Coordinates of C-alpha atoms and ligand atoms in Angstrom, one line a residue:
M48 CA 187.7 -30.4 -71.4
C49 CA 186.1 -27.3 -72.8
E50 CA 189.2 -25.3 -71.8
L51 CA 191.3 -27.8 -74.0
F52 CA 189.1 -26.7 -76.9
G53 CA 189.5 -23.0 -76.0
V54 CA 185.9 -22.7 -74.8
E55 CA 185.1 -20.8 -71.6
L56 CA 181.9 -21.8 -69.9
S57 CA 179.5 -18.9 -69.2
E58 CA 177.0 -18.8 -66.4
E59 CA 174.2 -19.3 -69.0
M60 CA 176.0 -22.5 -70.4
I61 CA 176.5 -23.9 -66.9
E62 CA 172.9 -23.3 -66.1
N63 CA 171.9 -25.1 -69.4
L64 CA 173.7 -28.4 -68.3
P65 CA 171.4 -31.3 -67.6
K66 CA 170.4 -31.7 -64.0
K67 CA 168.3 -34.8 -64.4
W68 CA 167.9 -37.6 -66.9
E69 CA 165.9 -40.7 -67.6
L70 CA 167.7 -44.1 -67.3
H71 CA 166.7 -47.0 -69.5
G72 CA 169.2 -49.8 -69.0
D73 CA 172.5 -48.7 -70.7
L74 CA 170.8 -45.6 -72.2
A75 CA 170.3 -42.2 -70.6
I76 CA 167.9 -39.6 -72.0
L77 CA 168.8 -35.9 -71.3
P78 CA 166.1 -33.3 -71.0
K79 CA 165.0 -31.5 -74.1
H80 CA 166.2 -28.0 -73.0
S81 CA 169.8 -29.1 -72.1
F82 CA 172.6 -27.8 -74.4
R83 CA 170.0 -25.8 -76.2
S84 CA 171.1 -22.2 -75.3
S85 CA 172.5 -20.2 -78.2
N86 CA 176.1 -20.5 -77.0
W87 CA 175.9 -24.2 -76.6
L88 CA 174.2 -24.7 -80.0
S89 CA 176.9 -22.6 -81.8
I90 CA 179.8 -24.3 -80.0
L91 CA 178.6 -27.9 -80.5
S92 CA 177.7 -27.3 -84.2
N93 CA 181.2 -25.7 -84.8
Q94 CA 183.2 -28.3 -82.8
P95 CA 182.0 -31.8 -83.5
Q96 CA 185.0 -33.3 -81.7
L97 CA 184.3 -31.4 -78.5
Q98 CA 180.7 -32.4 -78.9
Q99 CA 181.6 -36.1 -79.1
Q100 CA 183.8 -35.8 -76.0
I101 CA 181.1 -34.1 -74.1
W102 CA 178.7 -36.9 -74.9
Q103 CA 181.2 -39.4 -74.0
A104 CA 182.1 -37.8 -70.7
I105 CA 178.4 -37.5 -69.7
A106 CA 177.8 -41.2 -70.6
Q107 CA 180.7 -42.2 -68.5
A108 CA 179.6 -40.1 -65.6
L109 CA 176.1 -41.8 -65.8
G110 CA 177.5 -45.2 -66.2
V111 CA 175.8 -45.7 -69.6
N112 CA 177.0 -46.6 -73.1
R113 CA 174.3 -44.7 -75.1
L114 CA 173.0 -41.0 -74.7
A115 CA 169.8 -39.5 -76.3
Q116 CA 167.9 -36.3 -75.9
Q117 CA 164.3 -35.8 -75.2
A118 CA 162.1 -33.7 -77.5
E119 CA 158.5 -32.8 -77.5
I120 CA 156.1 -35.8 -77.8
S121 CA 154.3 -35.3 -81.0
S122 CA 150.9 -34.0 -80.4
D123 CA 149.4 -36.5 -82.9
R124 CA 147.3 -39.3 -81.5
L125 CA 150.1 -41.7 -82.0
R126 CA 152.2 -39.9 -79.4
T127 CA 155.3 -40.6 -81.5
S128 CA 158.7 -40.1 -79.8
Q129 CA 160.9 -37.6 -81.2
V130 CA 163.9 -38.5 -79.1
T131 CA 167.3 -38.2 -80.9
M132 CA 170.4 -40.2 -80.4
L133 CA 173.5 -38.3 -79.2
L134 CA 175.8 -41.3 -78.7
G135 CA 175.3 -44.9 -79.8
E136 CA 173.8 -46.7 -82.7
N137 CA 170.1 -47.2 -81.9
G138 CA 167.5 -46.4 -79.3
E139 CA 166.3 -50.0 -78.5
V140 CA 166.0 -50.7 -74.8
E141 CA 164.9 -53.5 -72.6
F142 CA 164.3 -53.2 -69.0
T143 CA 162.5 -55.0 -66.0
D144 CA 160.0 -53.2 -63.6
Y145 CA 158.6 -55.2 -60.8
G146 CA 159.4 -58.4 -62.5
V147 CA 157.8 -57.4 -65.9
K148 CA 160.0 -57.1 -68.9
F149 CA 159.5 -54.2 -71.4
W150 CA 161.1 -53.5 -74.8
F151 CA 160.9 -50.4 -76.9
D152 CA 162.8 -48.0 -79.1
V153 CA 163.1 -44.6 -77.4
T154 CA 163.4 -42.8 -80.8
K155 CA 160.0 -44.3 -82.0
V156 CA 157.5 -44.4 -79.1
M157 CA 157.0 -42.5 -76.0
F158 CA 157.3 -43.9 -72.6
S159 CA 155.8 -42.1 -69.7
S160 CA 157.9 -42.8 -66.6
G161 CA 155.6 -40.6 -64.6
N162 CA 152.9 -43.4 -64.6
V163 CA 155.1 -45.9 -62.7
T164 CA 152.9 -45.8 -59.6
E165 CA 149.8 -46.5 -61.6
R166 CA 151.5 -49.4 -63.5
H167 CA 152.4 -50.9 -60.1
R168 CA 148.8 -50.4 -58.8
I169 CA 147.2 -52.0 -61.8
G170 CA 149.6 -54.9 -61.6
S171 CA 148.7 -55.5 -58.0
I172 CA 145.0 -56.1 -58.8
D173 CA 144.1 -59.7 -58.9
M174 CA 142.6 -60.5 -62.4
T175 CA 142.7 -64.3 -62.2
D176 CA 140.3 -65.7 -64.8
E177 CA 139.5 -62.3 -66.1
C178 CA 139.2 -61.4 -69.8
V179 CA 140.6 -57.8 -70.1
I180 CA 140.6 -55.2 -72.9
D181 CA 143.4 -52.6 -73.0
A182 CA 142.1 -49.9 -75.3
F183 CA 145.3 -47.9 -75.6
A184 CA 147.9 -50.6 -75.1
G185 CA 151.1 -48.7 -76.4
I186 CA 154.2 -50.9 -75.7
G187 CA 152.3 -52.8 -73.0
Y188 CA 152.7 -50.3 -70.1
Y189 CA 149.6 -51.9 -68.5
T190 CA 148.9 -54.9 -70.6
L191 CA 152.1 -56.7 -69.6
P192 CA 151.7 -56.0 -65.9
M193 CA 148.1 -57.2 -66.1
L194 CA 149.3 -60.5 -67.8
V195 CA 152.5 -61.1 -65.8
R196 CA 151.6 -59.8 -62.2
S197 CA 147.7 -59.6 -62.2
G198 CA 147.4 -63.0 -63.9
A199 CA 144.6 -62.0 -66.4
R200 CA 143.4 -65.0 -68.4
H201 CA 143.5 -63.2 -71.7
I202 CA 144.1 -59.6 -72.9
Y203 CA 142.8 -58.0 -76.1
A204 CA 145.3 -55.1 -76.6
C205 CA 144.1 -52.4 -79.0
E206 CA 146.9 -50.3 -80.6
L207 CA 147.1 -47.9 -83.6
N208 CA 150.9 -47.3 -83.9
A209 CA 152.8 -50.1 -85.7
D210 CA 156.1 -49.3 -83.7
S211 CA 154.1 -49.8 -80.5
V212 CA 152.6 -53.0 -81.7
D213 CA 156.1 -54.3 -82.5
A214 CA 157.4 -53.3 -79.1
L215 CA 154.4 -54.9 -77.4
S216 CA 154.7 -58.2 -79.2
R217 CA 158.5 -58.3 -78.3
G218 CA 157.6 -57.5 -74.7
A219 CA 155.0 -60.3 -74.6
R220 CA 157.7 -62.7 -76.0
L221 CA 160.2 -61.7 -73.4
N222 CA 157.6 -62.3 -70.7
G223 CA 156.4 -65.6 -72.1
V224 CA 152.7 -64.4 -72.3
T225 CA 152.0 -64.4 -76.1
N226 CA 149.5 -67.2 -75.7
R227 CA 147.3 -65.0 -73.5
L228 CA 147.6 -62.0 -75.6
T229 CA 145.8 -60.9 -78.8
I230 CA 147.0 -57.6 -80.3
V231 CA 144.2 -55.8 -82.1
E232 CA 145.9 -53.4 -84.5
G233 CA 143.9 -50.4 -85.6
D234 CA 141.8 -47.6 -84.4
N235 CA 139.9 -48.5 -81.4
Q236 CA 136.9 -46.6 -82.5
D237 CA 136.6 -49.5 -85.0
T238 CA 138.2 -52.4 -83.3
L239 CA 136.3 -52.1 -79.9
K240 CA 133.1 -52.8 -81.9
N241 CA 134.4 -56.3 -82.6
L242 CA 135.1 -56.9 -78.9
T243 CA 131.5 -56.3 -77.4
G244 CA 130.3 -58.4 -74.6
L245 CA 133.8 -60.0 -74.0
A246 CA 135.5 -58.3 -71.0
D247 CA 135.5 -58.4 -67.2
R248 CA 137.6 -55.3 -67.3
V249 CA 138.4 -52.5 -69.8
H250 CA 141.5 -50.2 -69.3
L251 CA 141.3 -46.7 -70.9
G252 CA 144.9 -45.4 -70.5
I253 CA 145.0 -42.3 -72.7
L254 CA 145.4 -38.6 -71.8
P255 CA 144.3 -35.9 -71.8
S256 CA 140.8 -37.6 -72.1
S257 CA 139.5 -41.1 -72.6
E258 CA 135.9 -39.9 -73.0
S259 CA 135.7 -40.8 -76.7
V260 CA 135.7 -44.5 -75.8
W261 CA 133.6 -44.6 -72.6
H262 CA 130.5 -45.9 -74.3
L263 CA 132.4 -48.4 -76.4
A264 CA 134.0 -49.7 -73.2
V265 CA 130.6 -50.2 -71.6
D266 CA 129.5 -52.1 -74.6
C267 CA 132.7 -54.3 -74.4
L268 CA 131.7 -55.6 -70.8
K269 CA 130.2 -59.0 -70.4
T270 CA 126.4 -58.9 -69.7
T271 CA 127.4 -59.8 -66.0
G272 CA 129.3 -56.5 -65.9
G273 CA 132.8 -55.6 -64.9
V274 CA 135.3 -52.8 -64.1
I275 CA 136.4 -49.8 -66.4
H276 CA 139.6 -47.8 -65.6
I277 CA 139.1 -44.3 -66.9
H278 CA 142.2 -42.1 -67.3
M279 CA 141.6 -38.3 -67.4
N280 CA 143.5 -35.0 -66.9
V281 CA 141.3 -32.9 -64.5
K282 CA 141.9 -29.6 -62.7
E283 CA 142.6 -30.5 -59.0
V284 CA 139.6 -28.4 -57.8
E285 CA 137.3 -30.1 -60.1
V286 CA 138.0 -33.7 -59.5
D287 CA 134.9 -34.5 -57.4
E288 CA 132.8 -32.7 -59.9
F289 CA 134.3 -34.6 -62.8
V290 CA 133.7 -38.0 -61.0
M291 CA 130.0 -37.1 -60.6
Y292 CA 129.9 -36.0 -64.3
C293 CA 131.5 -39.3 -65.3
L294 CA 129.0 -41.4 -63.2
S295 CA 125.9 -39.6 -64.6
E296 CA 127.2 -39.8 -68.2
L297 CA 127.7 -43.5 -67.8
Q298 CA 124.4 -43.9 -66.0
D299 CA 122.6 -42.1 -69.0
Y300 CA 124.2 -44.5 -71.5
V301 CA 123.6 -47.7 -69.5
T302 CA 119.9 -46.8 -68.9
K303 CA 119.4 -46.4 -72.7
H304 CA 121.4 -49.3 -74.0
H305 CA 122.1 -52.0 -71.3
N306 CA 120.4 -53.9 -68.5
F307 CA 123.1 -53.1 -65.8
T308 CA 121.5 -51.8 -62.6
N309 CA 124.5 -50.6 -60.6
I310 CA 127.3 -48.1 -61.3
T311 CA 129.8 -47.6 -58.4
V312 CA 133.0 -45.7 -58.2
I313 CA 135.3 -48.1 -56.4
H314 CA 138.4 -45.9 -56.3
V315 CA 139.8 -42.5 -57.7
E316 CA 143.6 -42.7 -58.0
K317 CA 145.6 -39.3 -58.3
V318 CA 148.5 -40.6 -60.4
K319 CA 150.5 -37.4 -61.0
W320 CA 150.5 -33.7 -61.5
Y321 CA 150.1 -33.4 -65.3
A322 CA 150.6 -29.6 -65.2
P323 CA 150.3 -26.9 -62.6
H324 CA 146.8 -27.4 -60.9
T325 CA 145.9 -30.4 -63.3
R326 CA 145.9 -33.9 -62.1
H327 CA 146.1 -37.2 -64.1
I328 CA 143.4 -39.3 -62.4
V329 CA 142.1 -42.7 -62.9
I330 CA 138.5 -43.5 -61.9
D331 CA 137.8 -47.2 -61.3
V332 CA 134.1 -47.8 -62.1
C333 CA 132.3 -51.0 -61.4
I334 CA 129.2 -51.6 -63.7
D335 CA 126.9 -54.6 -63.1
Ligands
SAM228 C1 149.7 -42.3 -74.2 S1 150.1 -43.8 -74.9 C2 150.0 -44.9 -73.6 C3 150.8 -44.3 -72.5 C4 150.9 -45.1 -71.4 N1 149.6 -45.3 -70.8 C5 151.9 -44.7 -70.4 O1 151.6 -44.8 -69.2 O2 153.0 -44.3 -70.7 C6 148.7 -44.1 -75.8 C7 148.7 -45.2 -76.8 O3 147.4 -45.2 -77.4 C8 147.6 -45.4 -78.7 N2 146.3 -44.9 -79.4 C9 145.9 -43.5 -79.4 N3 144.7 -43.4 -80.0 C10 144.4 -44.7 -80.4 C11 143.2 -45.3 -81.1 N4 142.2 -44.5 -81.4 N5 143.1 -46.6 -81.2 C12 144.2 -47.3 -80.8 N6 145.2 -46.9 -80.1 C13 145.3 -45.6 -79.9 C14 148.9 -44.5 -79.1 O4 149.3 -45.1 -80.3 C15 149.7 -44.8 -77.8 O5 150.5 -45.9 -78.1

């Protein structure tokens, strides 16, 4: 095809072709570095017809109708997506994972496909009769599996980003669980204070650190206690040390502010490599 347009592919251009992609229904997202070499950039900007044909050929090869390209996730706390559409009108996608339906717009919010094993693990925990707080709900990555698969009685889902709130409420409708979900819009530093003493379980799914809400999460537990899922990025060689730090930090807080007597680490999950030598871990802590 490039030959038809008088373009000869150099080694560098071949090297810069996408070798992997994310699939969301009929939409594929190409990696952020693909087609970004100086040769590709100048050819694609000067030859819009060729560009269009390349996007169409890739979409056809991948069996999708729409194509987008990944970009850096914004470093703001909203974790806004900066994905851009290459082919197709909009970035709205709906997909089903382990029987749970999700909806989101890839151009507006990020979706971490690397957390799939953790999503499945959390969804396999029996939460029958439990009241759960998801402090960083996003589009419902964990909220929806906890409602649909774990059978949580009710979830309070805290979320700051209006686009994620919209996606979460659509996801809840698709799964028929709106009557068991309360979306609490706003900064959880404020909103968690209105949820004290309510929860059997609190989920803290934020990276690189969830430490800013550890104390608030303890305050949200019922007086009978419960479980907190603590997400963190930790250097692989420091995981044990960090778990001890987490325990002693919680112990100090509980001693000063609560009547709980036991704090136990029930599980440490190594979810994924976040960066070389750095693990995304989840510490499941039982406090009662
Ligand atoms: C990293 S995303 C969740 C990612 C998800 N755990 C996954 O597996 O892909 C974190 C979510 O927390 C929300 N968030 C960040 N800070 C917040 C805060 N202070 N209060 C409420 N929501 C917050 C962001 O808007 C975002 O939707």
